[in-house]
mmCIF file of C-alpha atoms and ligand atoms in Angstrom:
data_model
loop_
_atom_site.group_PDB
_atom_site.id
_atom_site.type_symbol
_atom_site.label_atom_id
_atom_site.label_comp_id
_atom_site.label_asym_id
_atom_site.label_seq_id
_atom_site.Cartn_x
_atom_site.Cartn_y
_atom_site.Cartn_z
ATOM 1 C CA UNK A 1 -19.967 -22.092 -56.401
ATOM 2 C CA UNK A 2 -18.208 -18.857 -57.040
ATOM 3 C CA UNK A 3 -15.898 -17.461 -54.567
ATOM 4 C CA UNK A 4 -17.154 -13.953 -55.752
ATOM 5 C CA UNK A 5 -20.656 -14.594 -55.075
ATOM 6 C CA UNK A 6 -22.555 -13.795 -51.905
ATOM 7 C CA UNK A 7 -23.613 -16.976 -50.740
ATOM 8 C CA UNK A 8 -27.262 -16.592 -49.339
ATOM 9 C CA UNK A 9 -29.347 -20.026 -47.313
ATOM 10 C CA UNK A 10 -33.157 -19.494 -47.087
ATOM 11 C CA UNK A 11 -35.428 -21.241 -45.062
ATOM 12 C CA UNK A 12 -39.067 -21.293 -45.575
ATOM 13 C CA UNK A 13 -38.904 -20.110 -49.358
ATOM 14 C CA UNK A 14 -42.585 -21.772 -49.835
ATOM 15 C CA UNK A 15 -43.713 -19.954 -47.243
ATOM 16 C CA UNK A 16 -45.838 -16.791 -46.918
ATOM 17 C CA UNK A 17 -43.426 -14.772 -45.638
ATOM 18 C CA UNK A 18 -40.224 -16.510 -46.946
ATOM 19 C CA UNK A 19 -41.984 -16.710 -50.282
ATOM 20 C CA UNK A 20 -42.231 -12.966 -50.778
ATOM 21 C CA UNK A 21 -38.464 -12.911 -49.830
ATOM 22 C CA UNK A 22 -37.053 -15.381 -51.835
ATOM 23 C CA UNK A 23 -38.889 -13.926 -54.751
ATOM 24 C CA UNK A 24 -37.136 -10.563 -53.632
ATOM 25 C CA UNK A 25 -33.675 -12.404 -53.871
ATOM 26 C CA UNK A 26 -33.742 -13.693 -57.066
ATOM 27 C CA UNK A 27 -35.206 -10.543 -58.459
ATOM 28 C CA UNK A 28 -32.887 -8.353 -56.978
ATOM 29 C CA UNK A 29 -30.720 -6.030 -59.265
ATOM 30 C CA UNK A 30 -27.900 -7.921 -57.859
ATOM 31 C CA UNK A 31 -29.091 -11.422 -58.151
ATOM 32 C CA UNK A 32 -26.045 -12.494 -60.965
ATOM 33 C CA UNK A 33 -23.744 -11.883 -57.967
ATOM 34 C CA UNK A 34 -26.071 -13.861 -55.356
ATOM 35 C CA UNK A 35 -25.936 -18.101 -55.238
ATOM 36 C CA UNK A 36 -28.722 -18.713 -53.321
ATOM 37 C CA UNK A 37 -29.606 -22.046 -51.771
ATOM 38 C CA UNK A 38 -33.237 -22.775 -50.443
ATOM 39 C CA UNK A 39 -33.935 -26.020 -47.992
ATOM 40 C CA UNK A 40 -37.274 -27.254 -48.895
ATOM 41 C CA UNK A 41 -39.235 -30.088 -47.072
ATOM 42 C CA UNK A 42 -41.901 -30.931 -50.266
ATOM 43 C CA UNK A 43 -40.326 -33.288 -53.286
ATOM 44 C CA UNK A 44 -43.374 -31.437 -55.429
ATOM 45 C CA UNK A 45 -42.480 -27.985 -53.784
ATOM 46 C CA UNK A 46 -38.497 -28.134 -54.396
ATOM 47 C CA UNK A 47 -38.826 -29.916 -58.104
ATOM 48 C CA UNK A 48 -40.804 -26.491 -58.555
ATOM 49 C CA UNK A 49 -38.513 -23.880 -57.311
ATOM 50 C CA UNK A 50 -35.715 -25.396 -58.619
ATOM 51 C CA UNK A 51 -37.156 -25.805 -62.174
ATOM 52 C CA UNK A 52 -38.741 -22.214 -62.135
ATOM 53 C CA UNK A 53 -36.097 -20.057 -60.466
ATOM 54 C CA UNK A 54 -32.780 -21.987 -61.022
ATOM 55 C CA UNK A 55 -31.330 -21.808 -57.625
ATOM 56 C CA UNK A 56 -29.568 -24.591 -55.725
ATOM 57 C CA UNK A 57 -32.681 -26.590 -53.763
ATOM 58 C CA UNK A 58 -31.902 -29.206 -50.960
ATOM 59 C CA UNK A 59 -34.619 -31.416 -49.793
ATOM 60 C CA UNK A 60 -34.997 -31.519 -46.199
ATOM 61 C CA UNK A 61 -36.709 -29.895 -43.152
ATOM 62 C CA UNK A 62 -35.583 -28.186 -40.006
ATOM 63 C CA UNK A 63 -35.135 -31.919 -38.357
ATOM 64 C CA UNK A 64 -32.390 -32.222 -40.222
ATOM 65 C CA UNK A 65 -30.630 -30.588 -37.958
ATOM 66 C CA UNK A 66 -26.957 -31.563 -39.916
ATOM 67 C CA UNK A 67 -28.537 -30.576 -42.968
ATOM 68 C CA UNK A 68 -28.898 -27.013 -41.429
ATOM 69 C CA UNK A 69 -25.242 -26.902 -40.331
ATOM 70 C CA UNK A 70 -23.741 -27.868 -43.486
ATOM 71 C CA UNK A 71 -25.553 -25.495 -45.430
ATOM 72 C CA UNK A 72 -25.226 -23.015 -43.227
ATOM 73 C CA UNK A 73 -21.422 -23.358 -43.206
ATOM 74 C CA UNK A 74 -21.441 -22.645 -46.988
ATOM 75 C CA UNK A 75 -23.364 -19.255 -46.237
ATOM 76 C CA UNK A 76 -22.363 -15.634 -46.168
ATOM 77 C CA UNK A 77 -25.519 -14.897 -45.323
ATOM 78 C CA UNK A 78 -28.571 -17.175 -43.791
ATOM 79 C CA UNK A 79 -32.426 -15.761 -43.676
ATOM 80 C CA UNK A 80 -34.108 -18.253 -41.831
ATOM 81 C CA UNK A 81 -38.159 -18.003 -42.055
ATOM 82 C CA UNK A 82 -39.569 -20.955 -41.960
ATOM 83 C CA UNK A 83 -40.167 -20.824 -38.479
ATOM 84 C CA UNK A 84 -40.015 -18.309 -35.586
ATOM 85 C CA UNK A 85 -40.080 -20.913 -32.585
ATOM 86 C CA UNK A 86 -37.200 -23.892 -33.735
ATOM 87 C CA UNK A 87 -34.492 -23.441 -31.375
ATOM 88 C CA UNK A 88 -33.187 -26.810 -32.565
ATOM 89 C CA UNK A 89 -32.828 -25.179 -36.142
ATOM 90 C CA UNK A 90 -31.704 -21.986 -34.923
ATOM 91 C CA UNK A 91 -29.132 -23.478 -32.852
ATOM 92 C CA UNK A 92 -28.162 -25.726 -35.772
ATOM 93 C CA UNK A 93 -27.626 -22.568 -38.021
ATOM 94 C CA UNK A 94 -25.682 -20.700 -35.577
ATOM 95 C CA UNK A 95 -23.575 -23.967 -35.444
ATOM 96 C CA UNK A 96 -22.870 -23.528 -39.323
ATOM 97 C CA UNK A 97 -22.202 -20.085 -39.372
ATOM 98 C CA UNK A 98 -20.062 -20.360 -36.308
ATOM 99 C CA UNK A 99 -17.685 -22.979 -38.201
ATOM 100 C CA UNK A 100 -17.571 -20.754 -40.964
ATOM 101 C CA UNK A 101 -16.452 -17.686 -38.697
ATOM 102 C CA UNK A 102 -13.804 -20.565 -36.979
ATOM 103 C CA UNK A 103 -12.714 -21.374 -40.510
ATOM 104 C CA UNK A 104 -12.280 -18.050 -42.239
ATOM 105 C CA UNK A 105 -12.159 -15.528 -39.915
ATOM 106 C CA UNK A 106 -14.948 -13.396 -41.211
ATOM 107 C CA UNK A 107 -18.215 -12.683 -39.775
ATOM 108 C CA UNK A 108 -21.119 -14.090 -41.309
ATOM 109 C CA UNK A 109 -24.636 -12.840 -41.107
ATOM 110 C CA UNK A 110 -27.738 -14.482 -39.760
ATOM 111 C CA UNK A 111 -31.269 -12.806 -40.046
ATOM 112 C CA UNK A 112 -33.593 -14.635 -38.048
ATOM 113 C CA UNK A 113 -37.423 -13.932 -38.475
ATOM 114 C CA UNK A 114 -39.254 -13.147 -35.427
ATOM 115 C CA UNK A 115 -42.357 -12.110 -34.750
ATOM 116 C CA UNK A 116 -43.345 -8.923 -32.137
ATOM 117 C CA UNK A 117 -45.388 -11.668 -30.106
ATOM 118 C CA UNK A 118 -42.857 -11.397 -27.073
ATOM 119 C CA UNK A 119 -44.592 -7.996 -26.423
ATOM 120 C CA UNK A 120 -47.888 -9.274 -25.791
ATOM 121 C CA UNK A 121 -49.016 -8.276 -22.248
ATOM 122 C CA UNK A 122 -52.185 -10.164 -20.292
ATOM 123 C CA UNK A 123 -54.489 -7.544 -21.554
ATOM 124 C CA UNK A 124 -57.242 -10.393 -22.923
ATOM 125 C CA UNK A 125 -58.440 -7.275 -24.820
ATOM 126 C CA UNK A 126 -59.670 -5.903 -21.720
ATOM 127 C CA UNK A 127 -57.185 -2.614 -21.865
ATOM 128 C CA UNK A 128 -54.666 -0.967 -24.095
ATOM 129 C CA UNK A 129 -51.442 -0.549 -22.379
ATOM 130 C CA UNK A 130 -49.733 2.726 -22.332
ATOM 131 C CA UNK A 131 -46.030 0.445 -22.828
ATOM 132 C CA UNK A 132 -44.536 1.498 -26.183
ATOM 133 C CA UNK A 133 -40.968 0.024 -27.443
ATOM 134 C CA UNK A 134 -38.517 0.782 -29.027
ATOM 135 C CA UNK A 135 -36.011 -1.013 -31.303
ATOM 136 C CA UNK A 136 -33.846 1.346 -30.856
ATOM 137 C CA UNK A 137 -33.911 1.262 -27.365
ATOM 138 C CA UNK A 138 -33.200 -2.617 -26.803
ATOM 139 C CA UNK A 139 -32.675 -1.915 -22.956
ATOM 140 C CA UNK A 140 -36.683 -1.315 -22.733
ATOM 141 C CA UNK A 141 -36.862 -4.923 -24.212
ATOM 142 C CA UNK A 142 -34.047 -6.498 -22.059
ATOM 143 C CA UNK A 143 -35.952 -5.091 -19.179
ATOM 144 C CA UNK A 144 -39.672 -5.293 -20.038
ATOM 145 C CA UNK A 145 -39.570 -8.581 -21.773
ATOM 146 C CA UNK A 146 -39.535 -11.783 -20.321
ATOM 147 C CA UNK A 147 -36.905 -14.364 -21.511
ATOM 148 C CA UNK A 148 -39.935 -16.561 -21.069
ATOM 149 C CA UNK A 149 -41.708 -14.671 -23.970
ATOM 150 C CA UNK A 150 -43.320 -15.878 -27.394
ATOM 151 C CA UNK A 151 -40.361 -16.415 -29.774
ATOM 152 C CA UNK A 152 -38.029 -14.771 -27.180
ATOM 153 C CA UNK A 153 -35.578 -18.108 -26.646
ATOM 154 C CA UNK A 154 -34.694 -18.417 -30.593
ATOM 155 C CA UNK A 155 -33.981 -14.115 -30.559
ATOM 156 C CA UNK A 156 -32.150 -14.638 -27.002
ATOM 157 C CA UNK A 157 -30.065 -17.504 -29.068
ATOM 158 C CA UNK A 158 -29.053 -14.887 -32.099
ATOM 159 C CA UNK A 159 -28.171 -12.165 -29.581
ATOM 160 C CA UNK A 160 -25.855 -14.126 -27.726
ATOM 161 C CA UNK A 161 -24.343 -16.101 -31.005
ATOM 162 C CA UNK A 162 -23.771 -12.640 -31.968
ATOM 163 C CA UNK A 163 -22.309 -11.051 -28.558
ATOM 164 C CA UNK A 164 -20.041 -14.095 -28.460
ATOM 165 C CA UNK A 165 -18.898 -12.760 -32.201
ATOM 166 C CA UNK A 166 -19.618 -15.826 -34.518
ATOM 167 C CA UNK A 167 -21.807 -14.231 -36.196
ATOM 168 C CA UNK A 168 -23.775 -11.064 -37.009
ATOM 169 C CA UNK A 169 -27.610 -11.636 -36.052
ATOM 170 C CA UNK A 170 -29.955 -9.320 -37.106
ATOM 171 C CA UNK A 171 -33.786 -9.852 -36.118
ATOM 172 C CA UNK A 172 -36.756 -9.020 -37.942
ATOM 173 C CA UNK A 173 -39.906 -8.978 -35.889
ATOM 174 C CA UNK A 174 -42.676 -8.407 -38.155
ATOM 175 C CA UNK A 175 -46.558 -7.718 -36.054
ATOM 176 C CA UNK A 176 -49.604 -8.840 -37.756
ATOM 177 C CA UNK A 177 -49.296 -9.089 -41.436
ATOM 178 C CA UNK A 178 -51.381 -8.447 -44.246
ATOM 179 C CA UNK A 179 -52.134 -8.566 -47.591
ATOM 180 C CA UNK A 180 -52.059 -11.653 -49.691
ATOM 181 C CA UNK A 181 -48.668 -13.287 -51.237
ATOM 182 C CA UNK A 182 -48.197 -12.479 -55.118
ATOM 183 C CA UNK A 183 -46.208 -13.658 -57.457
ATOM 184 C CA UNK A 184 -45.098 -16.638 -59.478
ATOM 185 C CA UNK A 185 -44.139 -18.642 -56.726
ATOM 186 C CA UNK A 186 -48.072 -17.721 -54.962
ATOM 187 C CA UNK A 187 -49.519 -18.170 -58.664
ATOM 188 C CA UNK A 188 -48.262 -21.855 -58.433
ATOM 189 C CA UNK A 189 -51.029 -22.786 -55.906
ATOM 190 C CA UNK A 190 -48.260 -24.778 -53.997
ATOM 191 C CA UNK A 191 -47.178 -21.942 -52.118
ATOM 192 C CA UNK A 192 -49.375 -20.485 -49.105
ATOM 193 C CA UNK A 193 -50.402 -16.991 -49.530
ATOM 194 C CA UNK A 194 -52.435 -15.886 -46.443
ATOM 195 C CA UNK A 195 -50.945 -14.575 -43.080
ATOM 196 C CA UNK A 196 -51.394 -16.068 -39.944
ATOM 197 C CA UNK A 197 -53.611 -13.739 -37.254
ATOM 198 C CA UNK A 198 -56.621 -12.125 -39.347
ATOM 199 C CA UNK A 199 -56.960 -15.112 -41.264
ATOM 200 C CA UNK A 200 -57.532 -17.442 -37.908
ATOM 201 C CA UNK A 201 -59.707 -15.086 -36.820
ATOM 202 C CA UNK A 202 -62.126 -15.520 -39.654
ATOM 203 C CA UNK A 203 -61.666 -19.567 -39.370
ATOM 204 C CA UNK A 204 -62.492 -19.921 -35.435
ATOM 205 C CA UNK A 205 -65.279 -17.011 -35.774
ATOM 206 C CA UNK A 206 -66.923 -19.432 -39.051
ATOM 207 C CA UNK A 207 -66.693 -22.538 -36.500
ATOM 208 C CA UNK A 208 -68.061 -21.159 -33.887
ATOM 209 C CA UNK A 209 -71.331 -19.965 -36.262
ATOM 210 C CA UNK A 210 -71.721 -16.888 -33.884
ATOM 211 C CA UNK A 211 -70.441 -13.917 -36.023
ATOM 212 C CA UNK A 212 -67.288 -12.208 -35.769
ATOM 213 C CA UNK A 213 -65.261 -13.166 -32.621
ATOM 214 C CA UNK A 214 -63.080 -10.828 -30.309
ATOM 215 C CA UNK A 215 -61.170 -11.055 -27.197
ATOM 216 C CA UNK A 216 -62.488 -9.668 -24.560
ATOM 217 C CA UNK A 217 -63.376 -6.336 -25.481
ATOM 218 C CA UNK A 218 -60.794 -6.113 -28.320
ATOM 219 C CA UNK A 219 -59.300 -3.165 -27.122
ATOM 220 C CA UNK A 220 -55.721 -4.376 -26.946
ATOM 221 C CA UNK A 221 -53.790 -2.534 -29.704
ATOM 222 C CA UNK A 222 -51.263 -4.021 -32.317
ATOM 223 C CA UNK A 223 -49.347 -3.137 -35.278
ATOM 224 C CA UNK A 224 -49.792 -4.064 -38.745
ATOM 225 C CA UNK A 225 -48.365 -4.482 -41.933
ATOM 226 C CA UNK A 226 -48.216 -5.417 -45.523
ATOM 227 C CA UNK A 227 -46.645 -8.162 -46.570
ATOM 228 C CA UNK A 228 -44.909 -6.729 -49.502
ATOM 229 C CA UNK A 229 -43.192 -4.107 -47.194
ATOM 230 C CA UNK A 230 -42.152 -6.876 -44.709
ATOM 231 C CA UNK A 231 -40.750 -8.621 -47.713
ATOM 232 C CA UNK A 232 -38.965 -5.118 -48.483
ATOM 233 C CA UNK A 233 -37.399 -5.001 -45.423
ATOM 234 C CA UNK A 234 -35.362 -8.110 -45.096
ATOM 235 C CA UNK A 235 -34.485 -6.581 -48.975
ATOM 236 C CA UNK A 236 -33.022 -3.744 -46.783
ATOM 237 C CA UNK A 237 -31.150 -5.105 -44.399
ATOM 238 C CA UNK A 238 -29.491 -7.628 -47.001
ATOM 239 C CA UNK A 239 -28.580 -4.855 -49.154
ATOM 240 C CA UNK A 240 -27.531 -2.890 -46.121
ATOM 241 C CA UNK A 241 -25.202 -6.031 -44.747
ATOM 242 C CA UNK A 242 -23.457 -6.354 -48.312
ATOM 243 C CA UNK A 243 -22.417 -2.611 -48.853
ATOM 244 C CA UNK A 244 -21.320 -2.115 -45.050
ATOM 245 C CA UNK A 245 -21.857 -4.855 -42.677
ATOM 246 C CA UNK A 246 -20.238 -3.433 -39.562
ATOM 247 C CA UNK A 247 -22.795 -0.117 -39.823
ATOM 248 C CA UNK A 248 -25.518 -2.368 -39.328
ATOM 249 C CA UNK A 249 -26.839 -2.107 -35.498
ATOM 250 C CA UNK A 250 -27.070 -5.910 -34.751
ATOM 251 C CA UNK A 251 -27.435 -8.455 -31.635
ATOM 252 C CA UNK A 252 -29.371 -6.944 -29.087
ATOM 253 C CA UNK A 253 -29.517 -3.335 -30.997
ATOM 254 C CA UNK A 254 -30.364 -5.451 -34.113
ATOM 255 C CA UNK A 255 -33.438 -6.611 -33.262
ATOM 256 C CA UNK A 256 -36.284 -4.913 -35.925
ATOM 257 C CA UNK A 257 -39.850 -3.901 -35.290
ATOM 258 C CA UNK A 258 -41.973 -3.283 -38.546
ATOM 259 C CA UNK A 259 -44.868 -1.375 -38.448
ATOM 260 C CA UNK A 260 -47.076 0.598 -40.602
ATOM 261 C CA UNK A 261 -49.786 1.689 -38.692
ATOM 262 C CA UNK A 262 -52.026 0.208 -35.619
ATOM 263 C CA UNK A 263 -55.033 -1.488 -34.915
ATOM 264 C CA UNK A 264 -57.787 -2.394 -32.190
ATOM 265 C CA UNK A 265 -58.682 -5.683 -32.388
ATOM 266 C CA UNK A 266 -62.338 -4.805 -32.317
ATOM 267 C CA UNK A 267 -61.890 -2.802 -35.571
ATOM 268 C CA UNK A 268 -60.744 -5.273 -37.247
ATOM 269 C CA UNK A 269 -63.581 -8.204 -35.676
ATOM 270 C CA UNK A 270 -65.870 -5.195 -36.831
ATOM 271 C CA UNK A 271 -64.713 -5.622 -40.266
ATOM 272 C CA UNK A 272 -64.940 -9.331 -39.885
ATOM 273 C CA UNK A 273 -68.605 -9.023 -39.040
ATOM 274 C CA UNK A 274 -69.540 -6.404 -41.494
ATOM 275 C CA UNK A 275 -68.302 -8.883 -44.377
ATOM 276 C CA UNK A 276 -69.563 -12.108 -42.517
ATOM 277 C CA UNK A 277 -73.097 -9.921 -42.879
ATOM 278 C CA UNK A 278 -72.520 -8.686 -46.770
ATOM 279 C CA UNK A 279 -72.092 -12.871 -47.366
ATOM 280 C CA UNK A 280 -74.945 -13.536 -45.519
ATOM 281 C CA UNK A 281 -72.688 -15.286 -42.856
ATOM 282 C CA UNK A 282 -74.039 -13.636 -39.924
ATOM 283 C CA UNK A 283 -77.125 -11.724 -38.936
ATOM 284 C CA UNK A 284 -75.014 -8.794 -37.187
ATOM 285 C CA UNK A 285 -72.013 -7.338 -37.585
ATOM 286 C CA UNK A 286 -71.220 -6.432 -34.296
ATOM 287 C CA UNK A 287 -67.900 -8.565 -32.570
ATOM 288 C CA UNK A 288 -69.224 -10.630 -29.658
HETATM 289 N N1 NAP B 301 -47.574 -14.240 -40.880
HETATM 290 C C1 NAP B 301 -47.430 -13.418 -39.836
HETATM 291 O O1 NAP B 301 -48.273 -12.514 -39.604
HETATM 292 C C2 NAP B 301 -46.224 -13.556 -38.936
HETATM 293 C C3 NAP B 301 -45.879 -12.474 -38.122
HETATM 294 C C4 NAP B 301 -44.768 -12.600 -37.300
HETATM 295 C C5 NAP B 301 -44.026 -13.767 -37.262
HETATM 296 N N2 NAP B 301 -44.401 -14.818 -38.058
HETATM 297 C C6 NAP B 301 -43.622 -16.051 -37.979
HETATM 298 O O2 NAP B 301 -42.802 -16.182 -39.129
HETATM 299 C C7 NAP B 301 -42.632 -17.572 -39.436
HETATM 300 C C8 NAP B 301 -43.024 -17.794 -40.900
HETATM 301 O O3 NAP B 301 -44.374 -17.384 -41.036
HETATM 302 P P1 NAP B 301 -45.206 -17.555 -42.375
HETATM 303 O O4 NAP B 301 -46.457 -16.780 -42.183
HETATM 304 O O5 NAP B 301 -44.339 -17.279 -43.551
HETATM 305 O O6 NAP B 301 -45.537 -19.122 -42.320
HETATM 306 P P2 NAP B 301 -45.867 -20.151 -43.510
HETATM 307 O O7 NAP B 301 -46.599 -19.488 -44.612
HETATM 308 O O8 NAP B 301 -46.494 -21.327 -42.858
HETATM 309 O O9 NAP B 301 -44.431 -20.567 -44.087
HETATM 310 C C9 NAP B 301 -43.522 -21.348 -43.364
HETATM 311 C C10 NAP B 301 -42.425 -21.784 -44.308
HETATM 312 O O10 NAP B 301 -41.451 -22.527 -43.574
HETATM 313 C C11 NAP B 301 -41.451 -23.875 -44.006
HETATM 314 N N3 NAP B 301 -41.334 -24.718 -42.841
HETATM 315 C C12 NAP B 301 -42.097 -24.679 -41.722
HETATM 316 N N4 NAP B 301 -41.692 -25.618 -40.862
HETATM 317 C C13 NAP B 301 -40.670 -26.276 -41.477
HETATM 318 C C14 NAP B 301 -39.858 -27.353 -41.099
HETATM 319 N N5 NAP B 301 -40.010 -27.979 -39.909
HETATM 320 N N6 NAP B 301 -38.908 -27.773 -41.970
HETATM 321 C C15 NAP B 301 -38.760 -27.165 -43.172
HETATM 322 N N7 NAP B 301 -39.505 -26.127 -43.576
HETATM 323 C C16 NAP B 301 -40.451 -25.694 -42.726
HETATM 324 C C17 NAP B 301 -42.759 -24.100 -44.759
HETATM 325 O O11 NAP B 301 -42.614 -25.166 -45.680
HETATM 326 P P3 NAP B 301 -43.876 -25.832 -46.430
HETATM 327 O O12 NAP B 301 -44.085 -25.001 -47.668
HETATM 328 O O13 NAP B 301 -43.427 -27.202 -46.697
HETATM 329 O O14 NAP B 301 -45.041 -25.751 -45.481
HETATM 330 C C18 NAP B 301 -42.891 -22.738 -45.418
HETATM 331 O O15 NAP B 301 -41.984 -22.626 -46.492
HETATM 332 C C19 NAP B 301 -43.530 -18.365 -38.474
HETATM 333 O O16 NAP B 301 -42.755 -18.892 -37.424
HETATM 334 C C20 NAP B 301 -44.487 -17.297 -37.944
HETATM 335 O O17 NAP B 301 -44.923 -17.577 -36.621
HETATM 336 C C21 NAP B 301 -45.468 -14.721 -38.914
#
């Protein structure tokens, strides 16, 4: 390990998400200067990144909750996406990164992945609320959000790792994603390359053989956006951290909403239907 390098820990490398990232890192311009380290649960899944990208690859999941200190210690930087909801592992991270502040004095930089789940109202797709946020007002989160929220615990964990100064957490909050994962890592076949929200949608509407499902009326509105452009963004931030980390708005003015556009969920259980109907899946294409 080079002390000139930037040291950079990855979670959830095989992952959808983390898989478009990691591909990001060692592609990036700066890559020679990076020594990135990925924790990877799968024997077949690690002998593969390792052999294919030549970065450093430890076996092990987020149980390991040691595992996640240690490495985390080593690590200028930590992107942790394998999994929104661990508090264990996030708590285990902020451990590492904490002894490394302890240690060396200098702040080290944590971006967690979230997901902009803790802004889902009770609207059972009866209504579209008229309540917009803001990241860059994080007041209208501290007061409109829960601490009781999807994913809100983990971010709540960050923010105050980062208030008490042991590290720098920044928070991406990505809203439905899209698109498909591409790639070498995706070409594999080992590495899962769908989303999580449209994707379910199609499963549960195929088992329940009635069409294209909704919720309610499917007029509750959320944001979208491609996966390449989530991807991007953590690309962003990174490069933002290593040419002037103390510009970066972080802790509770670091958390990040993507977005590229909206959606009704009826529009898109319309678009369900109408392909359900073009594959002969259904009889109508109308959400129900
Ligand atoms: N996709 C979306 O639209 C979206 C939007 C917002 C937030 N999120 C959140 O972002 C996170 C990542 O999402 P994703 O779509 O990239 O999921 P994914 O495709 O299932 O990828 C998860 C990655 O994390 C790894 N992982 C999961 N649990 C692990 C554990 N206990 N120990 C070690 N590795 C573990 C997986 O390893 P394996 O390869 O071994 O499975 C995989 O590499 C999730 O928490 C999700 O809720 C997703």
């Amino acid at each position: 390990m080079s002390a000139t390098k930037t040291n950079i820990f990855i979670t959830g490398a095989t992952g959808y998400i983390g898989g478009s990232v990691f591909q990001r890192l060692v592609q990036h311009p700066n890559a020679a200067n990076f020594n990135i380290t990925a924790l990877i649960r799968s024997p077949e899944k690690a002998k593969f990144v390792k052999e294919k990208f030549g970065v450093n690859v430890v076996e092990g999941s987020n149980a390991d909750l040691d595992k996640l200190t240690q490495l985390a210690e080593q690590a200028d930087i930590v992107l942790n996406v394998a999994d929104s909801d661990d508090l264990a592992a996030a708590i285990a991270l902020i451990q590492g990164l904490k002894n490394r502040h302890d240690k060396t004095s200098v702040k080290p930089t944590l971006i967690h992945t979230s997901g902009t789940g803790f802004l889902v109202d009770d609207a059972r797709g009866m209504f579209a609320t008229d309540k917009i946020y803001h990241d860059s007002k994080p007041e209208e989160i501290e007061n409109g959000v829960p601490d009781s929220a999807l994913h809100r615990n983990v971010d709540l964990a960050v923010i105050d790792a980062d208030r008490k100064g042991w590290v720098r957490g920044l928070i991406i909050s990505p809203p439905t994603i899209f698109g498909m994962g591409s790639g070498p890592l995706f070409d594999s076949g080992l590495v899962n390359k769908h989303s999580l929200q449209i994707p379910l949608l199609i499963k549960i509407s195929l088992a329940r053989g009635k069409g294209a499902g909704v919720v309610g009326e499917g007029k509750s509105i959320w944001n979208h956006v491609h996966i390449d452009d989530v991807a991007d963004s953590y690309i962003v931030l990174l490069d933002a951290v290593l040419k002037n980390a103390d510009a970066v708005p972080h802790g509770r003015e670091g958390i990040y909403l993507l977005e590229a556009g909206e959606h009704t969920w009826y529009d898109v259980s319309k678009a369900v239907g109408k392909a359900f109907v073009e594959l002969g899946l259904a009889k109508s294409d109308e959400p129900n």
